[in-house]
Coordinates of C-alpha atoms in Angstrom, one line a residue:
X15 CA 216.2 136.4 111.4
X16 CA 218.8 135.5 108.9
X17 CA 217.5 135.8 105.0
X18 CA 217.0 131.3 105.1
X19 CA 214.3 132.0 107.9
X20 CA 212.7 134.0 106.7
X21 CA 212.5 131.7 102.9
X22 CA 211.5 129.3 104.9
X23 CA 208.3 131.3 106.2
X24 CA 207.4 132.6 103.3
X25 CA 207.3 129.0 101.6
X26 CA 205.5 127.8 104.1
X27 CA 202.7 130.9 103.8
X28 CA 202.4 130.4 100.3
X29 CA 201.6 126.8 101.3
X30 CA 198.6 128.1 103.7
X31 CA 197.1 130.2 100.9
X32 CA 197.4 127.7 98.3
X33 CA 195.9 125.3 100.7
X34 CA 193.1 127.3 101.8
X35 CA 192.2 128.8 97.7
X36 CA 191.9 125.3 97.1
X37 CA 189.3 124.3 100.2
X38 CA 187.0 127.4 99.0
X39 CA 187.2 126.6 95.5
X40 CA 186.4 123.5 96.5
X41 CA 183.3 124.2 98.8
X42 CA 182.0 126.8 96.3
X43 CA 182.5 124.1 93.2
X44 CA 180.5 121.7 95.9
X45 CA 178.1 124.1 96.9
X46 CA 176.9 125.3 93.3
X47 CA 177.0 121.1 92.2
X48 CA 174.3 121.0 94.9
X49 CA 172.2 123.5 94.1
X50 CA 172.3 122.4 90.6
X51 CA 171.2 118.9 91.4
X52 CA 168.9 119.9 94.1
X53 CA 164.8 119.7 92.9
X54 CA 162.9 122.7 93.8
X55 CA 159.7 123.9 94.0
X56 CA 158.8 127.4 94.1
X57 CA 156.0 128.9 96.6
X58 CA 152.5 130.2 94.8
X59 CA 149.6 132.0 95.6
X60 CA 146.4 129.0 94.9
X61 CA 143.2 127.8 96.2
X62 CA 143.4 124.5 98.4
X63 CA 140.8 122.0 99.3
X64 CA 140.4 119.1 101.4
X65 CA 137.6 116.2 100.4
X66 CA 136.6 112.9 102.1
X67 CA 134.6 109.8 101.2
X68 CA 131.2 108.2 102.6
X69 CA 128.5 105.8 101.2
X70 CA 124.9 105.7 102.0
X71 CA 122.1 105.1 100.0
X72 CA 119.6 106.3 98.0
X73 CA 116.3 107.3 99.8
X74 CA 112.9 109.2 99.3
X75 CA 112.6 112.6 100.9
X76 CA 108.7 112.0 101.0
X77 CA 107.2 108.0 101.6
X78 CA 103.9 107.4 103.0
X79 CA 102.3 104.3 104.9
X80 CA 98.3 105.1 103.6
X81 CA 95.7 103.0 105.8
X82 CA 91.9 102.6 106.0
X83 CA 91.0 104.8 109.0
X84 CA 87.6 103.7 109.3
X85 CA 86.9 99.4 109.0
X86 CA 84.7 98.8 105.6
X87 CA 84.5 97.0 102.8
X88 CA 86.4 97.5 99.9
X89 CA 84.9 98.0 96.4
X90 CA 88.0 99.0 94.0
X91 CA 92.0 98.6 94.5
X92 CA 92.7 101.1 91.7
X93 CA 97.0 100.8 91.6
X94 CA 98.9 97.9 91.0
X95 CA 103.0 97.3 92.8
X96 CA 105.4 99.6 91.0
X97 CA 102.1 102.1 89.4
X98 CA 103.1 106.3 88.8
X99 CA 100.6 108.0 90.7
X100 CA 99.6 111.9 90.8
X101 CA 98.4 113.3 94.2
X102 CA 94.5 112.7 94.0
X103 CA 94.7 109.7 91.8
X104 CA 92.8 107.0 93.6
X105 CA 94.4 104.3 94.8
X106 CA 91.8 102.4 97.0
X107 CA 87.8 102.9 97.7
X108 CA 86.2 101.5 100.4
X109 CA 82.7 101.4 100.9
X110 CA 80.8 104.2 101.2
X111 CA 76.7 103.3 102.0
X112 CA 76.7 103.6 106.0
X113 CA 79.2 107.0 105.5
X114 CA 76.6 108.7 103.4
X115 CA 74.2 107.8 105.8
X116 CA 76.4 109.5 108.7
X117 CA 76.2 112.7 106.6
X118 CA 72.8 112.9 106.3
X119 CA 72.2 112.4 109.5
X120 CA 74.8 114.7 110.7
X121 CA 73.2 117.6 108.1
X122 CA 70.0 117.1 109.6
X123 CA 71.0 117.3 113.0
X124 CA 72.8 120.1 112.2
X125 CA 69.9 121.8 110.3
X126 CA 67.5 121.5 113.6
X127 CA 70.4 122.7 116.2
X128 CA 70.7 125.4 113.5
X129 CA 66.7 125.8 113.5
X130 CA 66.1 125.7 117.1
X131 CA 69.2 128.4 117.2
X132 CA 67.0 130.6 115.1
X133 CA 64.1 130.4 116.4
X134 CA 65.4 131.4 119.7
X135 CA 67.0 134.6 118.0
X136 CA 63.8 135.9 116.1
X137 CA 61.5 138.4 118.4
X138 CA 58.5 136.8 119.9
X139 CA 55.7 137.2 117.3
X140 CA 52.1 139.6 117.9
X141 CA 50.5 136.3 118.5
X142 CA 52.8 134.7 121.0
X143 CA 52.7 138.0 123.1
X144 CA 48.9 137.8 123.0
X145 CA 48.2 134.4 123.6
X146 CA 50.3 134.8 126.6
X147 CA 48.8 138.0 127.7
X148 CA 44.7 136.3 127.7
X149 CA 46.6 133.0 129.8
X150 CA 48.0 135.8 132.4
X151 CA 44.6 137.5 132.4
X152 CA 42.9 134.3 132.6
X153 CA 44.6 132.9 135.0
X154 CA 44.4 136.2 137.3
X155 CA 40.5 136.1 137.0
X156 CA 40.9 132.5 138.6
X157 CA 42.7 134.0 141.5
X158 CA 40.3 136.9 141.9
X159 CA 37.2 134.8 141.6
X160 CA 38.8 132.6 144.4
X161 CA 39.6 135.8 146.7
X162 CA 36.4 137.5 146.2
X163 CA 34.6 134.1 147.5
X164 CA 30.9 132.6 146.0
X165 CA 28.7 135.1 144.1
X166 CA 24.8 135.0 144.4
X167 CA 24.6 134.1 140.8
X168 CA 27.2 130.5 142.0
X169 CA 24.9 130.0 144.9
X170 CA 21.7 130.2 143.2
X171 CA 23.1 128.2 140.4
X172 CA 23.9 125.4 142.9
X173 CA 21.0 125.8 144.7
X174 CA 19.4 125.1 141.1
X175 CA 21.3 122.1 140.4
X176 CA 20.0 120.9 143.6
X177 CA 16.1 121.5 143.1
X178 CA 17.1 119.8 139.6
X179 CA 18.1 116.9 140.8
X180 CA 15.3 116.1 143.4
X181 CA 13.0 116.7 140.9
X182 CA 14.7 113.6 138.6
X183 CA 14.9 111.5 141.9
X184 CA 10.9 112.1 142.2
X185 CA 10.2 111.0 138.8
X186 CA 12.2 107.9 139.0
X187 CA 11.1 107.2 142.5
X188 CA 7.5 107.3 140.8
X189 CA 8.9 105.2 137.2
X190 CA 9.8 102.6 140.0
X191 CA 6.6 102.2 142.0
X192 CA 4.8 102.3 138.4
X193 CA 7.0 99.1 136.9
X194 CA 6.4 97.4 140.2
X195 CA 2.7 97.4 140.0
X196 CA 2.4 96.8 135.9
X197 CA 1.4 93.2 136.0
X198 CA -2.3 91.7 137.0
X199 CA -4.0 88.2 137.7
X200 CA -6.4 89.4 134.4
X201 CA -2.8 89.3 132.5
X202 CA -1.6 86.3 133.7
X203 CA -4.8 84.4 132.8
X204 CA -5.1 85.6 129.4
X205 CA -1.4 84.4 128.6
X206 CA -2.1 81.0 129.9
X207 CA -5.6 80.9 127.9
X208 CA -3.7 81.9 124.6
X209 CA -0.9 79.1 125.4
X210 CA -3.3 77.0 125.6
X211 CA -5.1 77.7 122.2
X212 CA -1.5 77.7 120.5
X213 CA -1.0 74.2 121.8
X214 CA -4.3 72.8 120.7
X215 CA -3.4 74.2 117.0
X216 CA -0.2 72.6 117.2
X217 CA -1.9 69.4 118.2
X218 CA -4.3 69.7 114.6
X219 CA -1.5 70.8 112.9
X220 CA 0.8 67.4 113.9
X221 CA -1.8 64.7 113.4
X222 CA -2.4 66.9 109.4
X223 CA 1.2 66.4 108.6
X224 CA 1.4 62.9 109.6
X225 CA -1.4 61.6 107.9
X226 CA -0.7 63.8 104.1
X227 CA 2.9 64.8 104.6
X228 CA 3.1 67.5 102.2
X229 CA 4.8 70.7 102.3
X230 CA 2.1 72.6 103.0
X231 CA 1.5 71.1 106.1
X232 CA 4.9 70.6 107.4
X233 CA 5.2 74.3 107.3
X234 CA 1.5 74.8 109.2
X235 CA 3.4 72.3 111.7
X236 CA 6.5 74.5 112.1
X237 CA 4.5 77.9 112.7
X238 CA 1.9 76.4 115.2
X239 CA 5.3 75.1 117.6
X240 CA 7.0 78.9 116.9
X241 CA 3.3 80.4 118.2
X242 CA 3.7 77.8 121.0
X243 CA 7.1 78.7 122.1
X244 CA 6.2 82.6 122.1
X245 CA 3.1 82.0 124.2
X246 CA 5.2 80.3 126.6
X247 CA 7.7 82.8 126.9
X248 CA 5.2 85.8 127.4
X249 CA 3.6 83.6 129.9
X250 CA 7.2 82.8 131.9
X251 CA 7.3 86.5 132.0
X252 CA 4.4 87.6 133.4
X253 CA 5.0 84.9 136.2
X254 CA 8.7 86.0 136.4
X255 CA 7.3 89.5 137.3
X256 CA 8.0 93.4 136.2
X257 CA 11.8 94.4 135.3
X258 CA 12.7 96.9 137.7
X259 CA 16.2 96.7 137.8
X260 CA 16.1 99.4 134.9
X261 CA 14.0 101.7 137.4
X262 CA 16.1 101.2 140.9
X263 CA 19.4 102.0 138.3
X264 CA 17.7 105.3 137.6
X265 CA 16.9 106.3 141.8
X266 CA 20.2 105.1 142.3
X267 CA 21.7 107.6 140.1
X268 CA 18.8 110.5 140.5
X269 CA 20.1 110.3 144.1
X270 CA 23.8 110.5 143.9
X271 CA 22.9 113.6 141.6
X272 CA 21.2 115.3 144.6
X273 CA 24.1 114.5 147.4
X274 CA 26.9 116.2 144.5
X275 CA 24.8 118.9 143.7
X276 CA 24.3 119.2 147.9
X277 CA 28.4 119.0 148.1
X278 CA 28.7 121.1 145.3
X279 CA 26.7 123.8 147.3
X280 CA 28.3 123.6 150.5
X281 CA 31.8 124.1 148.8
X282 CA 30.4 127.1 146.9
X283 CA 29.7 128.5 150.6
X284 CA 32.7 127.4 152.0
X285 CA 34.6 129.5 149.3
X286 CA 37.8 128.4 148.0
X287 CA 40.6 126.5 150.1
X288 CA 44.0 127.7 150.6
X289 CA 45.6 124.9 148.3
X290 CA 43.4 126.1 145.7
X291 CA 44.3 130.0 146.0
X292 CA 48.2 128.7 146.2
X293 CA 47.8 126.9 143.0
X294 CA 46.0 129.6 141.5
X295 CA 48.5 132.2 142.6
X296 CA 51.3 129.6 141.0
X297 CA 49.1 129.7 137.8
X298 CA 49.4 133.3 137.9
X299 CA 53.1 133.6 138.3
X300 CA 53.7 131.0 135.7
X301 CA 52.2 132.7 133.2
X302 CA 53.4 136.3 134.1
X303 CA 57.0 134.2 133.4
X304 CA 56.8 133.3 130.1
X305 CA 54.7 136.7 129.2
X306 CA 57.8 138.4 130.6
X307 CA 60.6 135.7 129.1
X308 CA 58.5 136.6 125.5
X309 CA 59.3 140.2 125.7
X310 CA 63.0 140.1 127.2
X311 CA 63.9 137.3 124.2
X312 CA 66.7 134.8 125.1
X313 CA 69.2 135.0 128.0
X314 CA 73.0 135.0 127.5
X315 CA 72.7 131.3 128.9
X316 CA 70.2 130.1 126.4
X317 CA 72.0 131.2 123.4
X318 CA 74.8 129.9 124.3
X319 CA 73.8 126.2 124.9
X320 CA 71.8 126.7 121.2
X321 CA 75.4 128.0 119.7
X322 CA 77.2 125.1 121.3
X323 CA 74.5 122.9 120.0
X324 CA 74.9 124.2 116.3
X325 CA 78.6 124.0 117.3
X326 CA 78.9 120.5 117.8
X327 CA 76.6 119.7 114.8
X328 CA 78.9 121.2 112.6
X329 CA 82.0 119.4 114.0
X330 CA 79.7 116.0 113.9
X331 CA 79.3 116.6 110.4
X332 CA 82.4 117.6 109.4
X333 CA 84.0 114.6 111.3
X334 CA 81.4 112.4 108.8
X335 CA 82.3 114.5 105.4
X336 CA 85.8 113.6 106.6
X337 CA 85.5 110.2 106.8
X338 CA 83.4 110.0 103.7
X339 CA 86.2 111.6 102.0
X340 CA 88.7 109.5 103.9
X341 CA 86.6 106.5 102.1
X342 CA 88.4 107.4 98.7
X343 CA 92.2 106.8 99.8
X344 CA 93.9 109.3 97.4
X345 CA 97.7 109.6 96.7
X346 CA 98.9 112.2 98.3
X347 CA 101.7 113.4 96.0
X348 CA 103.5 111.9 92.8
X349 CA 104.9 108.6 93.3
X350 CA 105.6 105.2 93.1
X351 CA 103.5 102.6 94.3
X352 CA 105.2 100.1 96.4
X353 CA 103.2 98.0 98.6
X354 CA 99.7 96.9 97.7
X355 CA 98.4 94.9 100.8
X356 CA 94.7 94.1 100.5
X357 CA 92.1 93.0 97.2
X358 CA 88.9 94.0 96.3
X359 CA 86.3 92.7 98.7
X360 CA 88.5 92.5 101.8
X361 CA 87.4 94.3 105.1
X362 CA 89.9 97.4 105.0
X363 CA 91.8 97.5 108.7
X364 CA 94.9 99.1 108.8
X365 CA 97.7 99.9 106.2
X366 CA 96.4 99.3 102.7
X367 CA 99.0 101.5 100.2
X368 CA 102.6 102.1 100.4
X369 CA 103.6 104.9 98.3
X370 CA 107.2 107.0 97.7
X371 CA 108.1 110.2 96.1
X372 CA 110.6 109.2 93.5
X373 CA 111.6 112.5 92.4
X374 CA 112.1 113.1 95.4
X375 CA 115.5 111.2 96.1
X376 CA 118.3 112.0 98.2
X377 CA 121.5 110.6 99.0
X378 CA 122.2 109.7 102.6
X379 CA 125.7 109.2 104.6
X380 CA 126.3 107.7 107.8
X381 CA 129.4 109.8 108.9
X382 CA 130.7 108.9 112.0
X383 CA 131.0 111.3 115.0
X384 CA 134.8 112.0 114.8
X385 CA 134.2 113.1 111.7
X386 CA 130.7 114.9 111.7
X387 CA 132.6 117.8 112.6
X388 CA 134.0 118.5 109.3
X389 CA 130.8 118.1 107.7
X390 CA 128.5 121.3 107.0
X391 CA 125.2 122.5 104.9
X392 CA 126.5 123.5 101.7
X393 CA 129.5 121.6 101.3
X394 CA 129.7 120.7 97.5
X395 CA 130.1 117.0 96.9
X396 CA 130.4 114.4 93.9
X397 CA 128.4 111.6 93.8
X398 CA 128.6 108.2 92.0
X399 CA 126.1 105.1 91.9
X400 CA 127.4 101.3 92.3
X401 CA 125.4 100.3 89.1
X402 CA 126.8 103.3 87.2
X403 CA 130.5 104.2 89.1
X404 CA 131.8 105.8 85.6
X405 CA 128.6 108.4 85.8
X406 CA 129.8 111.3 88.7
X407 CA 126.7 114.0 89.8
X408 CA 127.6 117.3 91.3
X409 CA 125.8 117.8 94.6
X410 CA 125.8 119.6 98.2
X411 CA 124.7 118.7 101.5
X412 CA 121.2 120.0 102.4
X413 CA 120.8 118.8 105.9
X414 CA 122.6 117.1 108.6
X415 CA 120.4 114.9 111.3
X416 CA 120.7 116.7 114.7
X417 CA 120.3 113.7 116.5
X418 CA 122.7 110.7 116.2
X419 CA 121.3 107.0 113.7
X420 CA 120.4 104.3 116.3
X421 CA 120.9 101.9 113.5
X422 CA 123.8 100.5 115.0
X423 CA 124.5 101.1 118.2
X424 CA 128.6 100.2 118.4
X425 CA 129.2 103.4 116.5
X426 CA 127.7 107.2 116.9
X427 CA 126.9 107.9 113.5
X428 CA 125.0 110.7 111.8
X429 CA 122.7 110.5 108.4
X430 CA 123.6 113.4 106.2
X431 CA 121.7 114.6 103.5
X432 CA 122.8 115.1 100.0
X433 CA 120.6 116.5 97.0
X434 CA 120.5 114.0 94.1
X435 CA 119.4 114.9 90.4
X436 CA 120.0 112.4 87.8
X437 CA 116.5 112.2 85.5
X438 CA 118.6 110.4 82.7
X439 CA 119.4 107.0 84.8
X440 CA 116.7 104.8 85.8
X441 CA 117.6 105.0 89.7
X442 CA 115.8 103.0 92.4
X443 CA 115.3 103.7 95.6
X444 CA 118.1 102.0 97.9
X445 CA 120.5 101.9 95.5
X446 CA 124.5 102.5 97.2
X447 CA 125.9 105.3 96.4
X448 CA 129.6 106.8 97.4
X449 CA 130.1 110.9 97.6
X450 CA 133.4 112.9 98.0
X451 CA 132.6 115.9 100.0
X452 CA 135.2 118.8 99.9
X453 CA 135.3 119.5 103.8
X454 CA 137.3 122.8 103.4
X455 CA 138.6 125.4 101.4
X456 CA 141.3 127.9 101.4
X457 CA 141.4 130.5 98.4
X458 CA 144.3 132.4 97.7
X459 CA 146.5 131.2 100.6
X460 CA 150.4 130.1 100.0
X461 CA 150.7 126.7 98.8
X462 CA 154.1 124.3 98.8
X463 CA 154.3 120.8 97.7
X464 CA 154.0 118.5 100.9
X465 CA 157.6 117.2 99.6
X466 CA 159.3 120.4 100.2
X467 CA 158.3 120.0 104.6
X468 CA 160.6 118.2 107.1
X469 CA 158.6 117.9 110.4
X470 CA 159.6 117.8 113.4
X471 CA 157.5 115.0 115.4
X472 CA 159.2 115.7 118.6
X473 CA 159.5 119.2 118.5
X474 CA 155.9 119.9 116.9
X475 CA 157.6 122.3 114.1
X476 CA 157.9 122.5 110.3
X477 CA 160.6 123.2 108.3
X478 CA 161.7 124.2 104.9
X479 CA 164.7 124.7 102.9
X480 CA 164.4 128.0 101.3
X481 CA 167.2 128.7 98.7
X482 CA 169.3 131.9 98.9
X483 CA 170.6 134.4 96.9
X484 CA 174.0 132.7 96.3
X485 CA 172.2 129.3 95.3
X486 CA 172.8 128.0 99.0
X487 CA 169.7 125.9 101.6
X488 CA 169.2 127.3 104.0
X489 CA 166.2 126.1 106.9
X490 CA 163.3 127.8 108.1
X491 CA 160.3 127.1 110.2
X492 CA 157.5 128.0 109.4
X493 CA 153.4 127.3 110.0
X494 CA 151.5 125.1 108.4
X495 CA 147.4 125.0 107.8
X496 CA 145.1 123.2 105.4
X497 CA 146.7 120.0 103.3
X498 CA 145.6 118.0 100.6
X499 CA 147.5 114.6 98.9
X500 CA 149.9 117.2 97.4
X501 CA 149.9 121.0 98.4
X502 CA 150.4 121.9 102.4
X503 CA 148.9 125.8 103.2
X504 CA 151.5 127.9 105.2
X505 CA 150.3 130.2 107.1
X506 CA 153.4 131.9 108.4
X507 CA 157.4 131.7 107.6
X508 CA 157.2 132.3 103.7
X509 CA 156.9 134.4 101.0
X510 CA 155.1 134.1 97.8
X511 CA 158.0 133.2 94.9
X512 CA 160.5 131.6 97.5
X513 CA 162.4 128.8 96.2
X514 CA 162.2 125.2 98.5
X515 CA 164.4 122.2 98.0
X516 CA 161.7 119.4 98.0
X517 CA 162.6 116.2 100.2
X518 CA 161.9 113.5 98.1
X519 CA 163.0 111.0 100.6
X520 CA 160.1 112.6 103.2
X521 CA 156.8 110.5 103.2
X522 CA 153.8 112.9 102.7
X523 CA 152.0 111.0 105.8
X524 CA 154.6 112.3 108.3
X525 CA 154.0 115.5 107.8
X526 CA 151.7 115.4 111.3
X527 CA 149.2 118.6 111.3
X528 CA 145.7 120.0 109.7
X529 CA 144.9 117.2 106.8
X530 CA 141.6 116.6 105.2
X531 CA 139.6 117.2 108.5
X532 CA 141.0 120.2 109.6
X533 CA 142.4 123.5 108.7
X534 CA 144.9 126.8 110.7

C-alpha cells in the first residue's frame, strides 16, 4: 500500500472517531438533560389507609312501644309529647279498684291453701287420736253386740215394752166406753128446763126496755139473750152426744204401740240380719281407717296436691301483684317521650306511651353487599350531621347486622352500627348523617406516589422507573397492595430510598389493582 493509501485510511479513521465522540457526547449531554428535567419521587417507609363514604341516620339504641296490658280506666296521663323521663317516672295510671280486689282475693286464697297445707303437716293431736279410738271401740261393740245375738236383759226389756203398752190400750179402751155412756135423759131435761127459764127472762127483760128505754135496761136486755144463747148451746150438745173422737184417737194409738213393741220383740229374737252385721263391720273398718290414717300423718300423695295448691296460689297472686303493678305504666329507662295516644278517662287498650333513649343514639349505614366486606367492628370513622356538616365526630363501628335490611328489596343492603357522642349539639333522632370509615390500614409498608406506576392492563403488571446510579431510567416491575387517592403500597420490586420518575401524564384511575376496598 503506497504511503497515499494509507493517508487516505487514516483520514477516513479519524473521521469514524470523530464521528462516534461526537454521538456519545451527544447521548450522554441528552441523557443527563433528561434526568435533570425528569420529576422524581423517592420511595418511603409510611403508614397507608384506605376510607369510604355512607349515610344513614340517626337512631335510638333503646325505643319502647309501652301499652295497657290489662283494659281499665284511666285516671292520670302523667307525660306530655317531647317530656325527659327517668326509668320509674310515671307516665300513665290506670285504674286500680277491681286489681286491688284481685290481690286480696288471691292473698286469701293463698293464705287457706297455705293453712290447709299446714294443717295437714302438723301431727294428729291427743284428742284427735282419742276421739277416734272411742268411734273404733264404739263401733266394734256394735258389731259384737250384733254377733253375740239378744241378751235376756233386751228380751225382757221388750217383753216390758209390750206389757206396757197393753196396759195403755186397756185404759183407753176403758176412757172410751166411759165418754160413750157420759150423757143421761135427767141431763138433757134439765138443759131444756134452764133454756126455757133463760127465754122467759129475756121475754121480761124486752117488754122493760121497750116501755123505759134506759141504759139500765138495755143492758139487762143484752145479758138475758147472752144466757139464752149459752143455754142453747149446752142444750145442742147434750142432744149432739159425748165427744169420743178424742177417746178412739187414744185406742188407735195405744194399739199401734202394742203391735211395735210385738215387732220390736220378735226382731230382738230374730237377732241381727246380715245387712246389719255388714254395715256394722263397714262401720268398723271405717273407723279403724282414719284411726290408722291419724297416726301414719299424710301420704306422699296428699302433700303433694296441698303443695301444688299453695303452689298455684302463689303464682295466682303473683300474676295479680303483677298486674296491679302493671296498672302504674312506668318508664322504663331515661328518655324522650314521643307518642302520647290516649287522655285521662279513656278505656286503656293497647299502646298508650311511645318512649326513646336519647342518649342512647347511634348512627346507622345501609352499606351495600359488594361492599359489606370491607366493613368491620372497630373500624374508626368520622362522622358529620346535615344540619351541622362543618362539625366532624370521631367514631367506630360497634356492630354490623348479620342479616341483610329488607327495606328495599332492589338492593342487598346491610345496617351498620356506628357509636355517636355529641352532648354539645341539640341532635334529634332521624337526623342524616354521612361517615368516612377507614376500611384498611397498612403501617410501615413502602409507599410511592400513584404517579410514579405505569400499568399494564393487558398484561396485569406494574411498573416503575427506578433511577440508576449514572442518573439513567430504567423499568422495573414490581407488586402493588393497598392504595389511597395518592400513595400505592408495594409489596415487592423496591427498596426503601429508590428514586422513581413520576408519570405525570398517567391518570391515577388506571392504575387497575387493590384501591379503597381491598388490600395485598
Amino acid at each position: 500500500m503506497n504511503r497515499k493509501r494509507w493517508l487516505a485510511v487514516g483520514a477516513g479513521a479519524a473521521i469514524l472517531v470523530a464521528v462516534l465522540l461526537f454521538t456519545v457526547n451527544r447521548n450522554a449531554t441528552n441523557n443527563e438533560a433528561e434526568a435533570q428535567e425528569a420529576e422524581t419521587a423517592v420511595a418511603v417507609i409510611g403508614d397507608l389507609s384506605a376510607s369510604a363514604t355512607a349515610s344513614g341516620q340517626l337512631l335510638p339504641q333503646r325505643e319502647a312501644v309501652l301499652a295497657a296490658n290489662t283494659t281499665a280506666s284511666i285516671t292520670e296521663v302523667a307525660v306530655r309529647l317531647g317530656d325527659v323521663v327517668q326509668p320509674g317516672d310515671l307516665l300513665v295510671q290506670l285504674d286500680t279498684t277491681d286489681l286491688q280486689f284481685d290481690v286480696a282475693n288471691a292473698e286469701q286464697s293463698l293464705a287457706l291453701a297455705q293453712a290447709r297445707l299446714d294443717d295437714l303437716l302438723a301431727p294428729a293431736a291427743a284428742a284427735d287420736i282419742a276421739n277416734a279410738e272411742a268411734a273404733l271401740a264404739s263401733a266394734q261393740a256394735q258389731l259384737d253386740d250384733l254377733l253375740a245375738g239378744p241378751s235376756e236383759t233386751e228380751i225382757a226389756l221388750s217383753e216390758a215394752a209390750i206389757d206396757s203398752a197393753e196396759a195403755q190400750l186397756y185404759t183407753s179402751v176403758a176412757d172410751l166406753n166411759s165418754s160413750q155412756n157420759s150423757i143421761d135423759q135427767s141431763q138433757i131435761t134439765a138443759a131444756q128446763a134452764n133454756l126455757l127459764a133463760a127465754q122467759q127472762q129475756l121475754d121480761r127483760a124486752v117488754e122493760l126496755n121497750e116501755e123505759n128505754p134506759t141504759e139500765a135496761n138495755h143492758q139487762a136486755r143484752m145479758q138475758a139473750e147472752q144466757a139464752v144463747a149459752n143455754a142453747q148451746a149446752q142444750l145442742d150438745a147434750l142432744l149432739a152426744g159425748p165427744d169420743v173422737a178424742a177417746s178412739q184417737n187414744s185406742v188407735a194409738a195405744a194399739n199401734a204401740r202394742v203391735e211395735g213393741s210385738e215387732i220390736d220383740l220378735d226382731s230382738t229374737l230374730a237377732g241381727a240380719t246380715a245387712a246389719e252385721i255388714a254395715n256394722a263391720e263397714a262401720a268398723v273398718a271405717q273407723q279403724q281407717a282414719n284411726l290408722a290414717d291419724l297416726l301414719a300423718g299424710p301420704t306422699a300423695e296428699q302433700i303433694r296436691a296441698a303443695e301444688a295448691e299453695v303452689a298455684q296460689a302463689e303464682l295466682n297472686l303473683a300474676d295479680a301483684e303483677e298486674a296491679l303493678a302493671e296498672a302504674s305504666i312506668v318508664a322504663p329507662f331515661a328518655g324522650v317521650v314521643t307518642a302520647v295516644y290516649v287522655s285521662e278517662g279513656e278505656i286503656a287498650s293497647g299502646p298508650v306511651i311511645e318512649l326513646v333513649d336519647s342518649n342512647s343514639l347511634e348512627l346507622v349505614l345501609s352499606v351495600d353487599e359488594v361492599d359489606i366486606g370491607s366493613f368491620d367492628v372497630g373500624q374508626p370513622a368520622i362522622v358529620t350531621l346535615e344540619a351541622w356538616p362543618e362539625r366532624e365526630f370521631e367514631s367506630k363501628i360497634v356492630t354490623i347486622a348479620p342479616s341483610a335490611s329488607d327495606e328495599n328489596s332492589a338492593l342487598v343492603t346491610y345496617n351498620v352500627h356506628l357509636a355517636y357522642q355529641a352532648d354539645d349539639l341539640p341532635t334529634l333522632i332521624g337526623l342524616t348523617a354521612n361517615a368516612n370509615l377507614i376500611t384498611a390500614q397498612r403501617d410501615d409498608v413502602l409507599l410511592v406516589p400513584n404517579a410514579a406506576i405505569t400499568p399494564d392492563r393487558a398484561a396485569g403488571k406494574y411498573f416503575v422507573d427506578v433511577q440508576q446510579a449514572d442518573g439513567t431510567f430504567r423499568q422495573v416491575e414490581v407488586a402493588i397492595g393497598l392504595r389511597d387517592g395518592e400513595n400505592t403500597q408495594i409489596t415487592a420490586g423496591l427498596a426503601e430510598g429508590d428514586i422513581l420518575r413520576l408519570v405525570t401524564s398517567q391518570p391515577t384511575e388506571e392504575i387497575d389493582g387493590p384501591g379503597p376496598f381491598g388490600g395485598g
